[in-house]
Short mmCIF file of C-alpha atoms and ligand atoms in Angstrom, two decimals:
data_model
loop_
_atom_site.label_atom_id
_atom_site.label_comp_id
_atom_site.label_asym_id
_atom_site.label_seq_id
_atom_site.Cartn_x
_atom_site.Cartn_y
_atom_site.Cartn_z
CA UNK A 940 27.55 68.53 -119.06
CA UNK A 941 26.95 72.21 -119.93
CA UNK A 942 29.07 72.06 -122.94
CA UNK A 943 26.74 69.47 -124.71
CA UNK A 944 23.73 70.73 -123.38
CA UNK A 945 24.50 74.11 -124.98
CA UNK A 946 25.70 71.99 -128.33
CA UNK A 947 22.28 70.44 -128.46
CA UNK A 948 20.61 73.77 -127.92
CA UNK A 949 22.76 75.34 -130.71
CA UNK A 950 21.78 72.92 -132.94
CA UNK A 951 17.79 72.93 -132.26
CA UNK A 952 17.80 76.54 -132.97
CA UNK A 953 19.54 76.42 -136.06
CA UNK A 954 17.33 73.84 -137.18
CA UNK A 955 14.80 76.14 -135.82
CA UNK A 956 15.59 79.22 -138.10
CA UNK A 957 13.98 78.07 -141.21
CA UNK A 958 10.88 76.12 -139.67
CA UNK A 959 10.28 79.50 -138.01
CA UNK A 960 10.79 81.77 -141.10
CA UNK A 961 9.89 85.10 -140.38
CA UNK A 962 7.44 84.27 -137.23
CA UNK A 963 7.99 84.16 -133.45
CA UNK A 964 7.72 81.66 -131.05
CA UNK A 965 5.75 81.75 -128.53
CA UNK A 966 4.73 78.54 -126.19
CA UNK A 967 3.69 75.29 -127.60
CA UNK A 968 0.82 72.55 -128.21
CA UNK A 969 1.85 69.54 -128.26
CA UNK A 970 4.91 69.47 -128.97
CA UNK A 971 5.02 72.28 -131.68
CA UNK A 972 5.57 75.97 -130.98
CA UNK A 973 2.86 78.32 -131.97
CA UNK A 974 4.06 80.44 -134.23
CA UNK A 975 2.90 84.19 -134.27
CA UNK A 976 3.32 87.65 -136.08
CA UNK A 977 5.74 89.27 -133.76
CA UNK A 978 2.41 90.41 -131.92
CA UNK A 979 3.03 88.94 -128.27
CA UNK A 980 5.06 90.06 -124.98
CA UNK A 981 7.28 87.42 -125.61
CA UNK A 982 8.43 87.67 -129.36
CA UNK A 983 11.91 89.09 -127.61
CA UNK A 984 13.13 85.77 -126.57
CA UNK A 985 13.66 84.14 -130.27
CA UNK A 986 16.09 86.58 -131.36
CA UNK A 987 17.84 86.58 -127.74
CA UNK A 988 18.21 82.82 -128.73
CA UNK A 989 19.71 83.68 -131.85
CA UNK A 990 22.29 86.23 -130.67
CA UNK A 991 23.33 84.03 -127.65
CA UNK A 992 23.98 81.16 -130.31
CA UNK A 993 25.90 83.82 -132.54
CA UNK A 994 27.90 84.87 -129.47
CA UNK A 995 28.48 81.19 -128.81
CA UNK A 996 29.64 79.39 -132.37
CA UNK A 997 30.61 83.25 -134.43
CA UNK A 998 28.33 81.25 -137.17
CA UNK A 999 26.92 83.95 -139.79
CA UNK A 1000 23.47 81.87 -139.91
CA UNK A 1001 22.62 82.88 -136.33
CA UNK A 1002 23.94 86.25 -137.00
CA UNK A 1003 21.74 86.57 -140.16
CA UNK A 1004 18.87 85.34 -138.16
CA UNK A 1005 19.15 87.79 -135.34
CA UNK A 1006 19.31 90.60 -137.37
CA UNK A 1007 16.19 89.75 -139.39
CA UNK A 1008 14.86 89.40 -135.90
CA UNK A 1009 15.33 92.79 -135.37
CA UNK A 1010 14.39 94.17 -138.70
CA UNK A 1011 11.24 92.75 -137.26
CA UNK A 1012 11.14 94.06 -134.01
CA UNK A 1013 12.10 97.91 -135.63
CA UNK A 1014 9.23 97.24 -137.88
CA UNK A 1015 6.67 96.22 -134.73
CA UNK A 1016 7.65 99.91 -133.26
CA UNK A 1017 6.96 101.84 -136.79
CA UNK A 1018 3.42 100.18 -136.45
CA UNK A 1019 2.93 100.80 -132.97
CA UNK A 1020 2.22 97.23 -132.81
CA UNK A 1021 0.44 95.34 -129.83
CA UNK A 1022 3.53 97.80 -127.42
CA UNK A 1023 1.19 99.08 -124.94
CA UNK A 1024 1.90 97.05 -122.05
CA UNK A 1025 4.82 97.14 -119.75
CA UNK A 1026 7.05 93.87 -121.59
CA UNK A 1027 8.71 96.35 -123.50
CA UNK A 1028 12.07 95.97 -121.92
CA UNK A 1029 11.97 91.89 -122.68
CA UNK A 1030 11.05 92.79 -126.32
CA UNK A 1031 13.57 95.35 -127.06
CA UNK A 1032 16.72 93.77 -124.53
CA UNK A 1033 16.55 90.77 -126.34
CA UNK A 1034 16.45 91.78 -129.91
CA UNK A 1035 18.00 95.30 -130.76
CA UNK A 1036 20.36 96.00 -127.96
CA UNK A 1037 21.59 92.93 -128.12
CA UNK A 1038 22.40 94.03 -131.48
CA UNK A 1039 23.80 96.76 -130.02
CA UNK A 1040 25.89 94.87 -127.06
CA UNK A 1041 27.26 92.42 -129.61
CA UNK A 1042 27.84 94.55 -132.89
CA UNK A 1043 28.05 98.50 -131.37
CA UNK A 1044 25.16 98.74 -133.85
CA UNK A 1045 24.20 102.50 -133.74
CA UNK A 1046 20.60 102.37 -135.75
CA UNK A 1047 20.45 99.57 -132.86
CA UNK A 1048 20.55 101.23 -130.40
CA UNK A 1049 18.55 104.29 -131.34
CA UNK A 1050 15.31 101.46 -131.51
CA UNK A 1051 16.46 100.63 -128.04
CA UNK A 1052 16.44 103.96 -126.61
CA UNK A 1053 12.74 104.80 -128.83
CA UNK A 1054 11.82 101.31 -127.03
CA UNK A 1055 12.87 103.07 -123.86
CA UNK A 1056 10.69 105.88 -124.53
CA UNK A 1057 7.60 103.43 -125.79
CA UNK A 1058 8.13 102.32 -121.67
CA UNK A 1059 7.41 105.35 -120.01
CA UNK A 1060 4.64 105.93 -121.82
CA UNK A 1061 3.19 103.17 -118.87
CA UNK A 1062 4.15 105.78 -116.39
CA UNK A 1063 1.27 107.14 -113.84
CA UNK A 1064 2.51 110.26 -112.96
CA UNK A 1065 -0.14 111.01 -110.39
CA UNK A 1066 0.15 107.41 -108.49
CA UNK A 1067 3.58 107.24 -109.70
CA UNK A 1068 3.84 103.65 -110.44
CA UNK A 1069 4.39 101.75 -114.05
CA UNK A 1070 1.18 100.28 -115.47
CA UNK A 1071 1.14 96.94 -116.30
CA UNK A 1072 -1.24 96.10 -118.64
CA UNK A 1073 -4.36 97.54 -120.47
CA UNK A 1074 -4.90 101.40 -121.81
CA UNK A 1075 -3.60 103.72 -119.64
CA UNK A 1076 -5.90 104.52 -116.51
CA UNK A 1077 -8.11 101.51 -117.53
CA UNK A 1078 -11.26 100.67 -115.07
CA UNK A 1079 -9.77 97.42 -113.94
CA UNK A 1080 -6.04 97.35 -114.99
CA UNK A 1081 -5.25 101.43 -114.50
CA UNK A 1082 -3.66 100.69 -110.99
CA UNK A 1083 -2.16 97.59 -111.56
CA UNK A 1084 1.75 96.85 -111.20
CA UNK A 1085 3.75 93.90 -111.91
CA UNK A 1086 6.50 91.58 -110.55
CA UNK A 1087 7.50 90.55 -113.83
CA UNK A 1088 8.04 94.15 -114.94
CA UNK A 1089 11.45 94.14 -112.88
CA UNK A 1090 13.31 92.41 -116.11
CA UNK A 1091 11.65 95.78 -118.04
CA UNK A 1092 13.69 98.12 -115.72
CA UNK A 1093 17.05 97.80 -117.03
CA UNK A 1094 15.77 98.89 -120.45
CA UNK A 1095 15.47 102.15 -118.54
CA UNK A 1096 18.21 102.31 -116.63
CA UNK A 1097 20.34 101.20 -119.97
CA UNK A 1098 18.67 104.36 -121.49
CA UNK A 1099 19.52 106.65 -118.92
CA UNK A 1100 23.17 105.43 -119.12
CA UNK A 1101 22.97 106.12 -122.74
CA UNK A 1102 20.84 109.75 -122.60
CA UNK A 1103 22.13 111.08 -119.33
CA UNK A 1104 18.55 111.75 -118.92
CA UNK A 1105 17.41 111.27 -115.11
CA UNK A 1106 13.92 110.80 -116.19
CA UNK A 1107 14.58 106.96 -117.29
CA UNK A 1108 16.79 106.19 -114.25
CA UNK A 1109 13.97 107.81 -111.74
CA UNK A 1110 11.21 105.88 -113.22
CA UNK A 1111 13.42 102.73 -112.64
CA UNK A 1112 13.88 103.39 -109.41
CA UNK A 1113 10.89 105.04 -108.03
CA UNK A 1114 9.11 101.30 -109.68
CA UNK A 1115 12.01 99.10 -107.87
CA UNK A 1116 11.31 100.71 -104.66
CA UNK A 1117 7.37 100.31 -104.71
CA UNK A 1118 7.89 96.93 -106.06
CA UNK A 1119 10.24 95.94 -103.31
CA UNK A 1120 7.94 97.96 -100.65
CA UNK A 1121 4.75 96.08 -101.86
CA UNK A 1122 5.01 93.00 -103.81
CA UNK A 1123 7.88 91.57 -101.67
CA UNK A 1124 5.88 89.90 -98.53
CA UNK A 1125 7.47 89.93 -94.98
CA UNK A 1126 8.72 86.46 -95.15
CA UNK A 1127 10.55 86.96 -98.29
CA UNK A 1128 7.60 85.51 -100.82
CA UNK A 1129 5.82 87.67 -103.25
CA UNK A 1130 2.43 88.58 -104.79
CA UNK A 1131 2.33 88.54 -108.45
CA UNK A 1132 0.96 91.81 -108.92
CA UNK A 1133 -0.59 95.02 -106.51
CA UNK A 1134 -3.31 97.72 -107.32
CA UNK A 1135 -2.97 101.01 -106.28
CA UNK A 1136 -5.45 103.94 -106.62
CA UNK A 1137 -4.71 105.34 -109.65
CA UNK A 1138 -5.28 108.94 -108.83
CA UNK A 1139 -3.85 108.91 -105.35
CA UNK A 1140 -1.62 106.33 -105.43
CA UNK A 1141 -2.59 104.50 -102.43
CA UNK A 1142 -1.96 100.92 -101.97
CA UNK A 1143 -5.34 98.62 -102.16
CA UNK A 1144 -3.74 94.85 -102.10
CA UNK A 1145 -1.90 92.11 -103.29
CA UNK A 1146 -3.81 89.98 -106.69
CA UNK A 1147 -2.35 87.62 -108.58
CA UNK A 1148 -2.98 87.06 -112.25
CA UNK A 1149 -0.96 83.68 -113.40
CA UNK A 1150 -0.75 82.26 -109.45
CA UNK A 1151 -2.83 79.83 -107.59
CA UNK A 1152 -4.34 82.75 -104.89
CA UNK A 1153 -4.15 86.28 -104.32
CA UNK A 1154 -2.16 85.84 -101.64
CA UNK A 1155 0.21 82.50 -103.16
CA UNK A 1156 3.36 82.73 -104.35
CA UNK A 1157 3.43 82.39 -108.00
CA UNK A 1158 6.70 80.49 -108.93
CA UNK A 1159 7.70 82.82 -111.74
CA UNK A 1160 6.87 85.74 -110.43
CA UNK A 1161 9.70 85.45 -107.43
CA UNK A 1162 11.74 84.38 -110.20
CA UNK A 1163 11.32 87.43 -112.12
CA UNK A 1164 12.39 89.05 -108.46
CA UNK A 1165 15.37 87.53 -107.61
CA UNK A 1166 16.61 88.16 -110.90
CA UNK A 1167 15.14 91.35 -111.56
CA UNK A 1168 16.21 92.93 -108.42
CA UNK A 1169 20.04 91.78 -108.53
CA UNK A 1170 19.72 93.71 -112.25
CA UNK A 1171 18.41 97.01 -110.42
CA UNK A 1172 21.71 96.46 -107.96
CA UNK A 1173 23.97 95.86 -110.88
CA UNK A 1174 22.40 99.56 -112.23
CA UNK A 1175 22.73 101.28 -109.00
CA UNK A 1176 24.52 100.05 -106.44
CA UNK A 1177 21.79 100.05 -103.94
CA UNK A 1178 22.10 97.27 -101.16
CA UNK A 1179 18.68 96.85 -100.57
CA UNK A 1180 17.97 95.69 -103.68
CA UNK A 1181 20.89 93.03 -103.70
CA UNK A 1182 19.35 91.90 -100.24
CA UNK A 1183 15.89 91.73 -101.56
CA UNK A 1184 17.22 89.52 -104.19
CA UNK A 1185 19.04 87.08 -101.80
CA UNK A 1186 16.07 86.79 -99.63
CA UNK A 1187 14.02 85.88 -102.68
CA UNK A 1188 16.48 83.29 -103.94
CA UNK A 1189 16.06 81.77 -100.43
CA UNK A 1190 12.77 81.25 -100.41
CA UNK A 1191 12.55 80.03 -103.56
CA UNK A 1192 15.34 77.75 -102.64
CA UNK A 1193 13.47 76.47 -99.60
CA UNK A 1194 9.92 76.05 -101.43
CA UNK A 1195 11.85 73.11 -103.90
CA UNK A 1196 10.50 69.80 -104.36
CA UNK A 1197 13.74 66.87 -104.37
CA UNK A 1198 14.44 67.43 -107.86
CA UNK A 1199 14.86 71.54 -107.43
CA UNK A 1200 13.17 72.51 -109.94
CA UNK A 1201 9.67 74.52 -109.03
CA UNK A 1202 6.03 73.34 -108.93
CA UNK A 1203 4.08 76.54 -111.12
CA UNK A 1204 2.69 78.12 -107.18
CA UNK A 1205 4.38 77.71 -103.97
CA UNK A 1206 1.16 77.52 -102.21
CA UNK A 1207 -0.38 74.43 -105.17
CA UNK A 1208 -1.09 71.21 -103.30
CA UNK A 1209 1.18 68.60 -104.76
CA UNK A 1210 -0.27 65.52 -106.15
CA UNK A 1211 1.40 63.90 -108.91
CA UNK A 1212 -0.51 66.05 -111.23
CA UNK A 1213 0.49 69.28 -109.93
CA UNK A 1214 2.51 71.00 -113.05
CA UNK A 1215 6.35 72.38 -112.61
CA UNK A 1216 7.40 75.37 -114.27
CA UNK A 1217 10.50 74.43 -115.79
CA UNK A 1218 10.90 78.29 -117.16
CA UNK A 1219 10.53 79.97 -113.10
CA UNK A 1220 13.99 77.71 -112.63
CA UNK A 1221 15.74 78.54 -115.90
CA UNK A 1222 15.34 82.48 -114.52
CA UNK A 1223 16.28 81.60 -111.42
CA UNK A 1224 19.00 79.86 -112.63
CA UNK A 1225 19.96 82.67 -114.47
CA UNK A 1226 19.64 85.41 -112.16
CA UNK A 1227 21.71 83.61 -109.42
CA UNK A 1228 24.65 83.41 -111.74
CA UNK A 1229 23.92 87.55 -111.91
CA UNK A 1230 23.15 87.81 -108.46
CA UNK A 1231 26.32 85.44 -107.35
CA UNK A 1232 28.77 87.91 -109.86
CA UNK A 1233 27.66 91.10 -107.89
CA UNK A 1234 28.11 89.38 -103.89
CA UNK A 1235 31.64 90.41 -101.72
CA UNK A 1236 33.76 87.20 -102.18
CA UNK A 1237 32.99 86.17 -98.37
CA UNK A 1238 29.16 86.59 -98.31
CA UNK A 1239 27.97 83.96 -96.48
CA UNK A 1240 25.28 82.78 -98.86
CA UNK A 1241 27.54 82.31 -102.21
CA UNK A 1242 28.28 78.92 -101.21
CA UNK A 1243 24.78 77.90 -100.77
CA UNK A 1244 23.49 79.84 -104.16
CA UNK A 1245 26.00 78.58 -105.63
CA UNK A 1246 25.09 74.79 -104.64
CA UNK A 1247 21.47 76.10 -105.73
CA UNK A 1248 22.38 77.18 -109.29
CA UNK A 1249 24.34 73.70 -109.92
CA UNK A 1250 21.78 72.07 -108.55
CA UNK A 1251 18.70 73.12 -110.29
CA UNK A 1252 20.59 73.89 -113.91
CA UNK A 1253 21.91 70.07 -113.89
CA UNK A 1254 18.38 68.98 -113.02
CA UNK A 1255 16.91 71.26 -115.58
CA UNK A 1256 19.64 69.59 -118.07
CA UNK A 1257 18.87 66.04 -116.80
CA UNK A 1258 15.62 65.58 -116.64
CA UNK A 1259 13.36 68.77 -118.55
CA UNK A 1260 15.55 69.48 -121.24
CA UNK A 1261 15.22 68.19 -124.62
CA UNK A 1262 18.71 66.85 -124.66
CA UNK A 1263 17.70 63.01 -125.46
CA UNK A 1264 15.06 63.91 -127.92
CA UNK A 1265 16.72 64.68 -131.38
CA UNK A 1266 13.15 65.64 -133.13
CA UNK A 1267 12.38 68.59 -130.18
CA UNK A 1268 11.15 72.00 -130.97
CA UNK A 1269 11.83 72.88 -127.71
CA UNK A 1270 14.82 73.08 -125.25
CA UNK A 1271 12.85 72.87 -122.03
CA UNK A 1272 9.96 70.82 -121.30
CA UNK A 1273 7.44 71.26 -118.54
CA UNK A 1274 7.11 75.02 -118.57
CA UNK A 1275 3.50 76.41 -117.31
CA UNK A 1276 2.54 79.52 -119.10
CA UNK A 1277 -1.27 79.94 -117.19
CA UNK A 1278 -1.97 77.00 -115.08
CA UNK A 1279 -5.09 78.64 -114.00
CA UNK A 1280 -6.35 79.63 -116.99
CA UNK A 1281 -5.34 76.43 -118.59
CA UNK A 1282 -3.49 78.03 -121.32
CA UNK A 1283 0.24 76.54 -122.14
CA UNK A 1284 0.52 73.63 -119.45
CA UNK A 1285 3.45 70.95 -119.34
CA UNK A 1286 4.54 72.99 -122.90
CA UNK A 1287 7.85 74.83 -124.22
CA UNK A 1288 7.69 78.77 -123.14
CA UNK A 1289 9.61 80.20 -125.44
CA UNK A 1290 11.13 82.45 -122.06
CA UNK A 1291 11.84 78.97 -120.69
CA UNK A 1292 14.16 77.91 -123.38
CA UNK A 1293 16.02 81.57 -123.48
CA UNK A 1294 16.90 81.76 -119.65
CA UNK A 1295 17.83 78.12 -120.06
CA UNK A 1296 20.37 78.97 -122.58
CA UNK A 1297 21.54 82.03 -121.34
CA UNK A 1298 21.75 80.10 -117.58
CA UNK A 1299 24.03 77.25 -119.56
CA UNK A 1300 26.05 80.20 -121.93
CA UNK A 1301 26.56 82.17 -118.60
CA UNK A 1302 28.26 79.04 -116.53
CA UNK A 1303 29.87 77.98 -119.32
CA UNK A 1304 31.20 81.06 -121.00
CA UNK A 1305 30.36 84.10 -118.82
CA UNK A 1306 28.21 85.01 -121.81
CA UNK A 1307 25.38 87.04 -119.76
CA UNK A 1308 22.58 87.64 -122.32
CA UNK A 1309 21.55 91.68 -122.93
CA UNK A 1310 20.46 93.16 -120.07
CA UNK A 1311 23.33 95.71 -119.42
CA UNK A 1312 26.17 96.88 -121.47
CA UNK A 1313 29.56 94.77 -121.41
CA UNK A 1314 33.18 96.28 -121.45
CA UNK A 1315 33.70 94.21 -124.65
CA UNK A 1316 31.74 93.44 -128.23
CA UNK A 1317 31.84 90.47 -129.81
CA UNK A 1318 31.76 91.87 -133.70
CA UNK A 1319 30.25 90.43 -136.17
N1 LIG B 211 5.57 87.94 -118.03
C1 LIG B 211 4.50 87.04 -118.23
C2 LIG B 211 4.77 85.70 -117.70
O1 LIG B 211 5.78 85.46 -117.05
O2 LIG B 211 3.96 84.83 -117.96
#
């Protein structure tokens, strides 16, 4: 089932490379992706698409494509463009050091490491956290911190493999640590984002931005932390960081509805309106193949992530993928981008259809997209 799941993927994105041109996906309307100037937090995920389908068939067109892609994304740093926010790391994984994993690219890798540096400039020294969004010490956003920023960290711990310079790996782990103190809840569920004093650094509270509540559990956000936390284990070996994962991955596990794929909020009432969010179980999906590759052979919950990850991907293939619908856009239907601010509901997210592919490349071909360094290239 994988096998022509990822065949019908393949061929939707090659289709895809000339409808798109030189522009970036980004979620759709109706049934067509908006189309933008490489000007949005997610304009990573296209050319992640492309490399994963260049890693997967060796076919020059995808390799072509992805490398335009980055052109793109080198040009976006040269202009400073739309990078001050904290989604650098799903920008610049994606798209240059992929280039870098794949080919050994060197002029590939220096982007990634002045992508690295473009990170830290979201640093708060003083309340030592990462800043999500907005201009640095903003009124309203200055002491904000993000869930989601946990896929951004292994940009910087990449870099600090790469520079031998602690300053990347410290601000990795110093933002792990608070994110795991304070946006990790008690019983294993998560806020979406936390506010901190800027100046002090003391913690105010929980908010969410994309969630139901302030105090809900946004689907994607613990999505973003199982996966994002087993990455932070992979880069340094620190078991509470694995654990926070599988606790995570359990409670997302027990929040599913029959079909085990995720409603957008935990806490959502569910009527037969309530949206899923197809893309919060393609990263899921994802990071339990990660998190399952880094467990002892005996730990006693590989069986059941195991059963989790078959599970949900085969739904995901079955019954929100595009697979029966030649005309698609889209590889995943049913992703929710901003269910309360009815922006991007029951649409393609472009994020959906990468972790969906690199869920179905990693079961299928131990192909594990670009978020660490692998012991072998596959040259172009
Ligand atoms: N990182 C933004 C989102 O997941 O919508």
């Amino acid at each position: 089932m994988w096998k022509a799941a990822i065949e019908d993927a393949v061929l939707k994105t090659r289709r895809n490379i000339e409808k798109f041109g030189d522009k970036f996906p980004h979620v759709s309307d109706g049934g067509r992706y908006e189309l933008r100037d490489n000007d949005e937090w997610t304009c990573g995920f296209w050319p992640g698409m492309l490399w994963l389908c260049y890693e997967y068939t060796k076919d020059e067109v995808f390799l072509e494509a992805a490398r335009s892609t980055v052109r793109g994304m080198k040009k976006r740093m040269e202009e400073n463009k739309v990078l001050a926010h904290h989604d650098i790391g799903f920008l610049y994984s994606l798209s240059s050091k992929a280039e870098w994993i794949v080919l050994g690219d060197e002029d590939a890798k220096n982007l990634t490491l002045e992508a690295a540096d473009k990170l830290l400039e979201r640093w708060n020294d003083k309340g030592q956290f990462i800043q999500a969004w907005g201009p640095m010490g903003d009124e309203t956003e200055g002491g904000r911190i993000i869930i989601d920023c946990l896929l951004n960290l292994p940009l910087l711990y990449w870099a600090y493999e790469h520079t031998g310079d602690e300053k990347y790996r410290k601000t990795a782990v110093i933002q792990a640590d608070k994110s795991r103190r304070f946006l990790v809840r008690g019983d294993d569920s998560s806020y979406h984002t936390f506010f901190f004093e800027p100046v002090t650094g003391e913690p105010i509270g929980g908010a969410t931005h994309q969630g139901f509540t302030n105090g809900s559990t946004w689907s994607r956000g613990q999505a973003w932390g199982v996966y994002g936390f087993a990455l932070s284990y992979r880069y340094t070996g620190n078991a509470a960081y694995l654990e926070t994962s599988k606790r995570m991955a359990r409670y997302f596990a027990s929040q599913l509805p029959e079909d085990s794929v995720a409603y957008w909020d935990f806490y959502a009432e569910v009527t037969p309106e309530t949206p899923r969010d197809s893309s919060a179980s393609a990263i899921v999906a994802a990071g339990l193949h990660e998190l399952i590759g880094l467990l002892e052979p005996d730990d006693p919950d590989r069986a059941e992530f195991a059963d989790l990850l078959e599970r949900s991907l085969a739904s995901l293939v079955k019954n929100y993928s595009t697979a029966g619908e030649p005309e698609a856009e889209g590889l995943l239907n049913h992703g929710s981008y901003h269910v309360r601010g009815n922006l991007g509901l029951d649409d393609y997210m472009v994020w959906g259809d990468y972790y969906y592919l690199e869920a179905l490349m990693r079961v299928e071909r131990d192909i594990p997209g670009y978020w660490y360094d692998r012991k072998e290239r596959t040259l172009g």
